[in-house]
PDB file of C-alpha atoms and ligand atoms in Angstrom:
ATOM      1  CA  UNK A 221      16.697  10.056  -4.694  1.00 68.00           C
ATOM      2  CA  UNK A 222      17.277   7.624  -1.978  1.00 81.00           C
ATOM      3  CA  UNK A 223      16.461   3.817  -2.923  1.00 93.00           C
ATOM      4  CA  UNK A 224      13.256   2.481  -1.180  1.00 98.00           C
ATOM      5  CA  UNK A 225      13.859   0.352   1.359  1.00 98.00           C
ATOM      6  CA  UNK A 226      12.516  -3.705   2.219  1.00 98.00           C
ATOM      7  CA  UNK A 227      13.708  -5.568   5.033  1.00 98.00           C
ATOM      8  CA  UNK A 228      12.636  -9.415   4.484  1.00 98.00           C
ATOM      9  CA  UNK A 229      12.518 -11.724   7.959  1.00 98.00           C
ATOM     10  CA  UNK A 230      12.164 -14.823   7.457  1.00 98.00           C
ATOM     11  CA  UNK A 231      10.928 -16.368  11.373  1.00 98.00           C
ATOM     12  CA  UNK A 232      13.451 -17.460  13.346  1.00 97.00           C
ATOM     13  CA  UNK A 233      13.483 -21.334  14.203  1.00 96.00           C
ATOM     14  CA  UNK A 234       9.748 -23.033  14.615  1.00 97.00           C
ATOM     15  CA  UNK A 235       9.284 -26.203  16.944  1.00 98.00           C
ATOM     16  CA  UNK A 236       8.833 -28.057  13.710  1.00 97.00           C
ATOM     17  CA  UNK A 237      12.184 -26.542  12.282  1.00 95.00           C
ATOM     18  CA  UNK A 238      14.087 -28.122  15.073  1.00 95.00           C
ATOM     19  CA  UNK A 239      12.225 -31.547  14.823  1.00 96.00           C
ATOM     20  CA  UNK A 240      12.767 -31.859  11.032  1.00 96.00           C
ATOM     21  CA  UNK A 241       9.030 -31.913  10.231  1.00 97.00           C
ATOM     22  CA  UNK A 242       7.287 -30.268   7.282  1.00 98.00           C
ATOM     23  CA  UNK A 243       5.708 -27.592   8.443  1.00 98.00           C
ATOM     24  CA  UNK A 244       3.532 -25.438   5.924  1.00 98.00           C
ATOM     25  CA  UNK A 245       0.492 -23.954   7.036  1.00 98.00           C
ATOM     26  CA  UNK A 246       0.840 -25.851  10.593  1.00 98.00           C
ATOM     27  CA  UNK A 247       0.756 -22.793  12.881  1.00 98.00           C
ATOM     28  CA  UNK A 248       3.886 -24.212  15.515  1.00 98.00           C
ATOM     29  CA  UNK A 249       5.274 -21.634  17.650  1.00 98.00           C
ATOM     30  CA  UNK A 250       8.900 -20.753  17.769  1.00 98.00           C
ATOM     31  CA  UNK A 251      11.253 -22.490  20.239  1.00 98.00           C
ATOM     32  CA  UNK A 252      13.873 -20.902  22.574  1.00 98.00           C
ATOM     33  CA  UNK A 253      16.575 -20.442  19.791  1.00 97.00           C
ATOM     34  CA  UNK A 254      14.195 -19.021  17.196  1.00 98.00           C
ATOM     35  CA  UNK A 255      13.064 -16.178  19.960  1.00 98.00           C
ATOM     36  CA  UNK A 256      16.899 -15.764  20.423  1.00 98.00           C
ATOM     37  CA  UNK A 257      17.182 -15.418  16.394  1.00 97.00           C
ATOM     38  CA  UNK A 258      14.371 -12.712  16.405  1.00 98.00           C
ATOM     39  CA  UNK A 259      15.769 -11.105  19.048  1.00 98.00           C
ATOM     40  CA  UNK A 260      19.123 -10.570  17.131  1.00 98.00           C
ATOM     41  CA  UNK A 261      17.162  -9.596  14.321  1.00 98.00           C
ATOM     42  CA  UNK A 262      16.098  -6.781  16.050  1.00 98.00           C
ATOM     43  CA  UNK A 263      19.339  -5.894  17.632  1.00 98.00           C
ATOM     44  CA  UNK A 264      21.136  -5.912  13.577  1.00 98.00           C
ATOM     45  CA  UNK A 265      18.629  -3.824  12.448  1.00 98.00           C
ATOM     46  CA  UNK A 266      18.861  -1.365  15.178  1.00 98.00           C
ATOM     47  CA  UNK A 267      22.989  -1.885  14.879  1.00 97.00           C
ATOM     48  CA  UNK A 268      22.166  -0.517  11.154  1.00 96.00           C
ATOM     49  CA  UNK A 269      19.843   2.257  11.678  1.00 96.00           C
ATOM     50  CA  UNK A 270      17.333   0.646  10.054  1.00 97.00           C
ATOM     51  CA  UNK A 271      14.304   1.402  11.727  1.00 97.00           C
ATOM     52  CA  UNK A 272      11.013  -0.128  10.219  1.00 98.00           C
ATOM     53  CA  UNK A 273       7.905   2.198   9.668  1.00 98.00           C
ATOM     54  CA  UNK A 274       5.536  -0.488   8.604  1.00 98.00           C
ATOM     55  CA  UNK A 275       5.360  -4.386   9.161  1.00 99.00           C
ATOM     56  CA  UNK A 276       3.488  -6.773   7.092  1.00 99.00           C
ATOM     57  CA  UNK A 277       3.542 -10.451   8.097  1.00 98.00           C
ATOM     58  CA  UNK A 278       1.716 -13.806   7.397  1.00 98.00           C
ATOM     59  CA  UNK A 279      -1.135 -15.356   9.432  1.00 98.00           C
ATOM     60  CA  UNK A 280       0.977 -17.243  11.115  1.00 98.00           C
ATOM     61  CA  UNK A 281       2.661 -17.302  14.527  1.00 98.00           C
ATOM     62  CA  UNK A 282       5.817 -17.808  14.160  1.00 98.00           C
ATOM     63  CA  UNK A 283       6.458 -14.682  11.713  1.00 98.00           C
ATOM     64  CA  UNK A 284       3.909 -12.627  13.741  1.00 98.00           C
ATOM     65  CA  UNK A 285       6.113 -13.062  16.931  1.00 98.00           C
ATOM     66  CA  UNK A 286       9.165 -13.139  15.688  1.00 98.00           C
ATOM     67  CA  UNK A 287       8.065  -9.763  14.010  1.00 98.00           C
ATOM     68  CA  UNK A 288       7.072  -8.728  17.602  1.00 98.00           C
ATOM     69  CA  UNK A 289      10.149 -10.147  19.447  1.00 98.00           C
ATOM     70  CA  UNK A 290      12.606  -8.265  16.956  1.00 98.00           C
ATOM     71  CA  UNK A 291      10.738  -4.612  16.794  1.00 98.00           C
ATOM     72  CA  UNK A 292      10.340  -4.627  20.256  1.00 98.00           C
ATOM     73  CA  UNK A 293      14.654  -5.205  20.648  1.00 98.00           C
ATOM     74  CA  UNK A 294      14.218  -2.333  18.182  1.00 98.00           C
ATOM     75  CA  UNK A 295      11.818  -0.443  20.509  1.00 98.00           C
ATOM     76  CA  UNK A 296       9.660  -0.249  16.954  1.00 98.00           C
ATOM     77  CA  UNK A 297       6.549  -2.488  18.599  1.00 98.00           C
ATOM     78  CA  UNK A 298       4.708   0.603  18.020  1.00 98.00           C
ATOM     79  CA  UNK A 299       4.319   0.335  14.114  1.00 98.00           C
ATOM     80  CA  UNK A 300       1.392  -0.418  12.005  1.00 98.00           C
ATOM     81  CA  UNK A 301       0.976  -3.791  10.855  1.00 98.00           C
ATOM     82  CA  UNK A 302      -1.020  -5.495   8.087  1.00 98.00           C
ATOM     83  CA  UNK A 303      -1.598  -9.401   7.921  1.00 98.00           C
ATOM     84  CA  UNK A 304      -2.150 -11.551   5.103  1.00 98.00           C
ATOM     85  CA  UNK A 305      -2.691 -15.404   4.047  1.00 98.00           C
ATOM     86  CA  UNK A 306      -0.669 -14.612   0.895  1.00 98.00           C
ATOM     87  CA  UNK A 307       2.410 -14.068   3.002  1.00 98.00           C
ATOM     88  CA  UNK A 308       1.634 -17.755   4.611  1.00 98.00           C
ATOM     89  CA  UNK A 309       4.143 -20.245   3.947  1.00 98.00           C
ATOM     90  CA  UNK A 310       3.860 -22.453   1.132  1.00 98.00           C
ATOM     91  CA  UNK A 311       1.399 -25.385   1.894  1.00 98.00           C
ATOM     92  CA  UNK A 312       2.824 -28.354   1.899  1.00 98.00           C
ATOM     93  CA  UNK A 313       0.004 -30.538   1.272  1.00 98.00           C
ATOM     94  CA  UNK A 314       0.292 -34.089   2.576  1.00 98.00           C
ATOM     95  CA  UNK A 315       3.698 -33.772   3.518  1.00 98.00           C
ATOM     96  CA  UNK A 316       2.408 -31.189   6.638  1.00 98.00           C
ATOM     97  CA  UNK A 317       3.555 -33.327   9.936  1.00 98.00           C
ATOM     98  CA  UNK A 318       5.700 -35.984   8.464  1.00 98.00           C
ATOM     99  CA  UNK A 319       9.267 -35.965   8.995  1.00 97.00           C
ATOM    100  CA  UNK A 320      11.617 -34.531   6.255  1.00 96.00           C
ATOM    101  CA  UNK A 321      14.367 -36.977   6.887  1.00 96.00           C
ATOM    102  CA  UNK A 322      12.439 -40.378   7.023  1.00 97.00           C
ATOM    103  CA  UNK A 323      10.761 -38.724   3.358  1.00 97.00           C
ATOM    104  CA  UNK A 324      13.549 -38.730   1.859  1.00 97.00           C
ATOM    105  CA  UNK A 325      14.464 -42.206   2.594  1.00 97.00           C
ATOM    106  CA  UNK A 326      11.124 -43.154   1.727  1.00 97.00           C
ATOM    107  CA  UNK A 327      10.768 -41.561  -1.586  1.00 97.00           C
ATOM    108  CA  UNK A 328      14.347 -41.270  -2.640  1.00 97.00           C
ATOM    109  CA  UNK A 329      16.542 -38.085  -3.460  1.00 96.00           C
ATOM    110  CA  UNK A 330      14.777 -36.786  -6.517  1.00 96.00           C
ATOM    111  CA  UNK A 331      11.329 -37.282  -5.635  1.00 97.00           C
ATOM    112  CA  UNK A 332      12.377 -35.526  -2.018  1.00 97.00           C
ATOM    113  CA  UNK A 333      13.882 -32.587  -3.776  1.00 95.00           C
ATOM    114  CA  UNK A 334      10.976 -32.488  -6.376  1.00 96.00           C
ATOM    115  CA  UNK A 335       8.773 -31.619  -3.422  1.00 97.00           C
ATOM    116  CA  UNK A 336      11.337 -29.505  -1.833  1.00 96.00           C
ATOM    117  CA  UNK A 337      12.455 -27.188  -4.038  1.00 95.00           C
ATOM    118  CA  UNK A 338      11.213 -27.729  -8.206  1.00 96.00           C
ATOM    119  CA  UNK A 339       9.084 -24.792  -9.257  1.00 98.00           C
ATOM    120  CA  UNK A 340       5.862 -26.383 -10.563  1.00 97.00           C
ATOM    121  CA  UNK A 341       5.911 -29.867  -8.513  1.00 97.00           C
ATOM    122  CA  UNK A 342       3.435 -29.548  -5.945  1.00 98.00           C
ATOM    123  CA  UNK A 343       3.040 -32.532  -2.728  1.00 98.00           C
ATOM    124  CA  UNK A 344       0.147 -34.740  -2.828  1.00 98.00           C
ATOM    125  CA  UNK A 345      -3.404 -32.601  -2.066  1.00 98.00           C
ATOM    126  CA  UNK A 346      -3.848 -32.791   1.976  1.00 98.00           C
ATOM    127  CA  UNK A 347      -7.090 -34.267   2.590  1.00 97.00           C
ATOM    128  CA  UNK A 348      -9.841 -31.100   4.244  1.00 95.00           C
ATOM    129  CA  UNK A 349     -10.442 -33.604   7.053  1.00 95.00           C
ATOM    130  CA  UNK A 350      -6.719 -35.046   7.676  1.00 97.00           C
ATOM    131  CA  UNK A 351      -4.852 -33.865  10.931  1.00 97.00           C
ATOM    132  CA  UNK A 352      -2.899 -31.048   9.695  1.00 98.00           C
ATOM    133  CA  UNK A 353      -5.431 -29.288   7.363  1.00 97.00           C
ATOM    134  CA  UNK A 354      -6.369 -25.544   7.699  1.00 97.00           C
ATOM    135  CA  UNK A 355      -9.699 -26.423   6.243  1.00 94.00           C
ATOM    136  CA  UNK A 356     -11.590 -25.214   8.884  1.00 94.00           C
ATOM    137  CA  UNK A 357      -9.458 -22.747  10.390  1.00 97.00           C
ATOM    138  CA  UNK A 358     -11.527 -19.221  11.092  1.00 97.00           C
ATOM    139  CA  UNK A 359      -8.564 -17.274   9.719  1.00 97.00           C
ATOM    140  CA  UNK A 360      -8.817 -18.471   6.400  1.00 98.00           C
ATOM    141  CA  UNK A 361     -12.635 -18.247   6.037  1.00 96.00           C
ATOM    142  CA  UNK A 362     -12.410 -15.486   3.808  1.00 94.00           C
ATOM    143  CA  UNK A 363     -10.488 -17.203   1.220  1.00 96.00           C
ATOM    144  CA  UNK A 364     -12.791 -18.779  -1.256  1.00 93.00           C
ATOM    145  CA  UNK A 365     -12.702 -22.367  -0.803  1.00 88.00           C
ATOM    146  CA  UNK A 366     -11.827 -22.961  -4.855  1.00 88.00           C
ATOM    147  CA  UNK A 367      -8.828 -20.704  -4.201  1.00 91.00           C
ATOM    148  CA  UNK A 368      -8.146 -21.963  -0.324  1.00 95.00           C
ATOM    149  CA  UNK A 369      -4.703 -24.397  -1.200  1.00 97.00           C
ATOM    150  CA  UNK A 370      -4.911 -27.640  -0.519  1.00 97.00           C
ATOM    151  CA  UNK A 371      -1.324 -27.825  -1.877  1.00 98.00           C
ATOM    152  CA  UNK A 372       1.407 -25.732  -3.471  1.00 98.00           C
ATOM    153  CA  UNK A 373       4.377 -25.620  -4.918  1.00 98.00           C
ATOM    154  CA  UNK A 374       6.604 -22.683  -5.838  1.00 98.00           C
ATOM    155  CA  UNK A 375       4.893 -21.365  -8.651  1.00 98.00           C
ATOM    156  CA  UNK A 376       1.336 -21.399  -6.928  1.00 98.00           C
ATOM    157  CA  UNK A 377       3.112 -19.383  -4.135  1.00 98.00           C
ATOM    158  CA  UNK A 378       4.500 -16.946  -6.461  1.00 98.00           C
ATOM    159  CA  UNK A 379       0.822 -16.239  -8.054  1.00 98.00           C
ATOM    160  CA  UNK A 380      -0.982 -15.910  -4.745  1.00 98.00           C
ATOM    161  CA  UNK A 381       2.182 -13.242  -3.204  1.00 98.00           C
ATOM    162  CA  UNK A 382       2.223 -11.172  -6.365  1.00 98.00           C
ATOM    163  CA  UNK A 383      -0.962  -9.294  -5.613  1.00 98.00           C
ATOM    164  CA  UNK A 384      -0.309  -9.153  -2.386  1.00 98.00           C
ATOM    165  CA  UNK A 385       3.439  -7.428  -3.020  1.00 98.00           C
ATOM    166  CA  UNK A 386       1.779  -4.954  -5.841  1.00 98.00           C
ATOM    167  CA  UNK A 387      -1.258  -3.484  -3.601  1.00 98.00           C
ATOM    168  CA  UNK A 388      -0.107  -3.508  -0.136  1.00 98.00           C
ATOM    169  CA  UNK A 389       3.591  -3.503  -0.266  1.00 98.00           C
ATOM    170  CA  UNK A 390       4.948  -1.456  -3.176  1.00 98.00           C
ATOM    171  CA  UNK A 391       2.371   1.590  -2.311  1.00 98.00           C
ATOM    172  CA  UNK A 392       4.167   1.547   1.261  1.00 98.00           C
ATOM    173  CA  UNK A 393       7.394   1.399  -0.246  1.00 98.00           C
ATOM    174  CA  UNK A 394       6.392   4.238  -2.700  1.00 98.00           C
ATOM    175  CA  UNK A 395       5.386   6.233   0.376  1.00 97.00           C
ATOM    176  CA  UNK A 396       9.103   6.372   1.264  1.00 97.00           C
ATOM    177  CA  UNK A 397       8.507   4.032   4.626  1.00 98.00           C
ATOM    178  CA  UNK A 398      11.460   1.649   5.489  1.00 98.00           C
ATOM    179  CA  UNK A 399       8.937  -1.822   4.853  1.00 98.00           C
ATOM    180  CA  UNK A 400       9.854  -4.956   7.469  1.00 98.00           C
ATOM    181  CA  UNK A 401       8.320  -8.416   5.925  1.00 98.00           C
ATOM    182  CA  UNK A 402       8.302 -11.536   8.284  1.00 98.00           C
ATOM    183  CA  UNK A 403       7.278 -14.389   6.190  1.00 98.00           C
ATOM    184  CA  UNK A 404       8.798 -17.958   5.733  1.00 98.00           C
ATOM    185  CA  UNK A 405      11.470 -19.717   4.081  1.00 97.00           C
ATOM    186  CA  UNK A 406       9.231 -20.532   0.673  1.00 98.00           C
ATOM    187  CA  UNK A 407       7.260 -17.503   0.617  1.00 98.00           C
ATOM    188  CA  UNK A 408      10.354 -15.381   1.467  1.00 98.00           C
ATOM    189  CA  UNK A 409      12.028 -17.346  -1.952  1.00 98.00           C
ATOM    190  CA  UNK A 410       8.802 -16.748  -4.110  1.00 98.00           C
ATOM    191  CA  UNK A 411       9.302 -12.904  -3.389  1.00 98.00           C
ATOM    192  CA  UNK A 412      12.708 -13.032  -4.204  1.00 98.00           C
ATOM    193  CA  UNK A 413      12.329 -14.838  -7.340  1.00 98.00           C
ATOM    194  CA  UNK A 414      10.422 -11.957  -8.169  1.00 98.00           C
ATOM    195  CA  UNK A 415      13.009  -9.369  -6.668  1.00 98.00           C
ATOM    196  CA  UNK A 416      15.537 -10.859  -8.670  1.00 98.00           C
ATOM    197  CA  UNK A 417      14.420 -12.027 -11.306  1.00 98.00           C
ATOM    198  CA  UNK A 418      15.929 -15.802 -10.857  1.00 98.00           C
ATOM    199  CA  UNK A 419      14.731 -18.266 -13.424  1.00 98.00           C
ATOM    200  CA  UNK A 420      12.563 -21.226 -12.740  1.00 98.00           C
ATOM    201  CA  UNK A 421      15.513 -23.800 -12.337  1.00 97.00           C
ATOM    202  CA  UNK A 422      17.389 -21.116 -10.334  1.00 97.00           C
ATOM    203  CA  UNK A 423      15.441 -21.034  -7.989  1.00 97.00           C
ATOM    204  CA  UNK A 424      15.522 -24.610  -6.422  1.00 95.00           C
ATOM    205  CA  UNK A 425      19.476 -23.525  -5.409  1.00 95.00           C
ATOM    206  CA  UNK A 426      18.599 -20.644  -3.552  1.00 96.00           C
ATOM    207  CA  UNK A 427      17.476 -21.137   0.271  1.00 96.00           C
ATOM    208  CA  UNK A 428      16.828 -18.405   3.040  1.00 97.00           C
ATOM    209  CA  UNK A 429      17.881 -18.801   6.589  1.00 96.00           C
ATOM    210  CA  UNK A 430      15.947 -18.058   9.691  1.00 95.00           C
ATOM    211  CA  UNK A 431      16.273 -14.865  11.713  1.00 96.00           C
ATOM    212  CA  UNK A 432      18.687 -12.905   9.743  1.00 97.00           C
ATOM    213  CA  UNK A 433      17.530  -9.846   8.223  1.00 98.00           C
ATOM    214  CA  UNK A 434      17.922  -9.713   4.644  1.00 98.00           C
ATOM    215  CA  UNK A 435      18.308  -5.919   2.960  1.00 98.00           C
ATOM    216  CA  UNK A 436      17.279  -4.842  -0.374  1.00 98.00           C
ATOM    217  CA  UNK A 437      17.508  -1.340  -1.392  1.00 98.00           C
ATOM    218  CA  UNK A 438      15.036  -0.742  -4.363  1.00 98.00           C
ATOM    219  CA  UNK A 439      15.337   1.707  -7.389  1.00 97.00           C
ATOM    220  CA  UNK A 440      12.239   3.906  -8.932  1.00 96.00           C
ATOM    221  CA  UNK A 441      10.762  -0.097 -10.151  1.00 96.00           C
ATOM    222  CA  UNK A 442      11.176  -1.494  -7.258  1.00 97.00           C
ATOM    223  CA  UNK A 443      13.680  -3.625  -8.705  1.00 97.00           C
ATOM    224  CA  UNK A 444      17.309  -4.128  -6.503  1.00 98.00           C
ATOM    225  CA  UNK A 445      20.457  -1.759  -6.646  1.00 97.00           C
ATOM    226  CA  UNK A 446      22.059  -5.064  -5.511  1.00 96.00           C
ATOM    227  CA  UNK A 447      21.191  -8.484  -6.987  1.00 96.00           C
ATOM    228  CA  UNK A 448      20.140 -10.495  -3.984  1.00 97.00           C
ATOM    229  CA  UNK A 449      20.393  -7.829  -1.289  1.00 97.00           C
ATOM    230  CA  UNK A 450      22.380  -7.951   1.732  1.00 97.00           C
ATOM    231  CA  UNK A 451      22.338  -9.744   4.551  1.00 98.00           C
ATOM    232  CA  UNK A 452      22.865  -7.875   8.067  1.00 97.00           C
ATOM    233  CA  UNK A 453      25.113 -10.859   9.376  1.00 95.00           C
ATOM    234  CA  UNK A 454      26.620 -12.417   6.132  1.00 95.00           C
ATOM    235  CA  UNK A 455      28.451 -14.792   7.378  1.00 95.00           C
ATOM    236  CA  UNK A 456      25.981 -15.799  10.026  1.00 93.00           C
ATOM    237  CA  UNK A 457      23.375 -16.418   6.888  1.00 95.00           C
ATOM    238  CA  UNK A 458      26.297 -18.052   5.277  1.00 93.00           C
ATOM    239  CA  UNK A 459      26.490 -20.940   7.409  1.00 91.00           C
ATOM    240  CA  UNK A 460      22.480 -21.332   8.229  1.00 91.00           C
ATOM    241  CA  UNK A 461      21.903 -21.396   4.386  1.00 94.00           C
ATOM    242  CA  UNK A 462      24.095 -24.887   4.156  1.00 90.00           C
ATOM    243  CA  UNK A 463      21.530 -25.824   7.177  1.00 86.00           C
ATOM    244  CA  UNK A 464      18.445 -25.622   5.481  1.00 89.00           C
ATOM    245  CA  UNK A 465      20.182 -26.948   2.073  1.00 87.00           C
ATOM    246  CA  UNK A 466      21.389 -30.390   3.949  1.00 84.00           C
ATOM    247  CA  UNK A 467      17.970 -30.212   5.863  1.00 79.00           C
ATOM    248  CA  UNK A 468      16.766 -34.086   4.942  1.00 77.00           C
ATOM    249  CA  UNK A 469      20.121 -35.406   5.766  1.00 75.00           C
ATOM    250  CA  UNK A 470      20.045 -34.935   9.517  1.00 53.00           C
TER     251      UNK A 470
HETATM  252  C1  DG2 B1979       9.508 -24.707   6.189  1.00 75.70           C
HETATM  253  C2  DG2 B1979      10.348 -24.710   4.943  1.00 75.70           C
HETATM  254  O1  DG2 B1979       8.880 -23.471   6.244  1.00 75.70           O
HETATM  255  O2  DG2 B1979      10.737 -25.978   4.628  1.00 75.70           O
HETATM  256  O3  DG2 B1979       7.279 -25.475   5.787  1.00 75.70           O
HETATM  257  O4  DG2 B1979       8.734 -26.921   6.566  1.00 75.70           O
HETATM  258  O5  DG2 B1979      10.018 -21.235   6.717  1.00 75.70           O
HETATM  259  O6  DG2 B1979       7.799 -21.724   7.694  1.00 75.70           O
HETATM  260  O7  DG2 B1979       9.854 -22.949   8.504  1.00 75.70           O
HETATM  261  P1  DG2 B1979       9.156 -22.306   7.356  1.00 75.70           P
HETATM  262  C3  DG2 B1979       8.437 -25.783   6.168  1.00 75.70           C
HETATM  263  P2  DG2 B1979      11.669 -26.353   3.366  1.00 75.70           P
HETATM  264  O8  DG2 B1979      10.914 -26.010   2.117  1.00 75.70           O
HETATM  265  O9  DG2 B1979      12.965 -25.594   3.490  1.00 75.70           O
HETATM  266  O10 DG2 B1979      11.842 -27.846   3.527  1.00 75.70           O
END
């Protein structure tokens, strides 16, 4: 039997990447280096042969085009495609729009990486009617309001993806189609978690970098043949992985 096989994206760099800002469900576009990233993405997986049959990415715009930058280097633009909120980044609450670095000086190291990267600690609730809230965004309409997040952390992420991993992705996977997931740094770690099976404190060490395709082959539970999969440019990941660690310090 050959292992199923999940390619996980995570965007290549956003506007609000590059500016240091926390970004959530804030739907920035990618700049000129992030479209270069995506396009590489799709030139590594081509380079490997490994040619996605089905895409499933987040409902926002800088997985969906850096989904459709990279399969169209791959000449797969052609693919079905399913969308969902529960592939969304994590939301960030009131720390959408303010800058990473000045937070950190503001609320000191632990509080900062509380935020950043503890399991259960979610940001302070973003206000429906503050500046960057998706409250009244048509794309999330059908989201009950009582479930629509106002904030997240890790854990919240994790509960919302699950579902979303065990009806729409697995039965792809199951179907024997090479499966390409463009999602975001946090939601990209929540599925991982999972993947991997990496404990609650584990998890605040482990970061994903943008653009750089990430390979896990799967075995009959969907679980990997190798912890942590592979990356198609490991020592390009490497280096972008210290990035995102040091990302406040800048
Ligand atoms: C980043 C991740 O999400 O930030 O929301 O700011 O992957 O959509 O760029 P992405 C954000 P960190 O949790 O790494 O600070």
């Amino acid at each position: 039997d050959s292992p199923y096989r999940l390619v996980l994206l995570r965007h290549g760099e956003s506007e609000w990447n590059q500016k240091n800002l926390f970004t959530g469900w804030v739907d920035v576009d990618l700049n000129e280096k992030g479209e270069r990233e995506a396009a590489r993405g799709g030139e590594l997986l081509t380079a490997e042969g490994l040619l996605p049959d089905v895409l499933h990415t987040s409902l926002l715009r800088r997985a969906i085009r850096t989904a459709q930058i990279a399969l169209d280097k791959a000449d797969r633009h052609w693919i079905p495609v399913r969308r969902s909120w529960r592939l969304n980044e994590r939301h960030y609450g009131a720390l959408q729009g303010k800058d990473k670095a000045q937070t950190l000086a503001e609320f000191g190291e632990e509080q900062f990486q509380l935020w950043r990267r503890s399991y259960d600690t979610p940001p302070p609730v973003l206000d429906d009617g503050a500046e960057f809230s998706q409250a009244a965004d048509p794309r999330y309409a059908e989201i009950p309001s009582e479930v629509r997040p106002r904030t997240e952390c890790l854990k919240d992420v994790v509960v919302r993806m699950l579902p979303y991993w065990y009806d729409a992705i697995v039965p792809d996977l199951a179907d024997g189609r090479t499966v390409l997931v463009t999602a975001h740094g946090n939601s990209l770690r929540a599925l991982v978690k999972h993947l991997d099976g990496i404990s609650d404190e584990a998890i605040a060490g482990l970061n994903i970098p943008t653009g750089i395709p990430l390979l896990y082959e799967l075995d009959a539970d969907f679980k990997p043949l190798t912890p942590g999969g592979r990356y198609l440019d490991p020592d390009a990941a490497k280096a972008a992985i210290e990035a995102v660690k040091n990302q406040g310090k800048k």
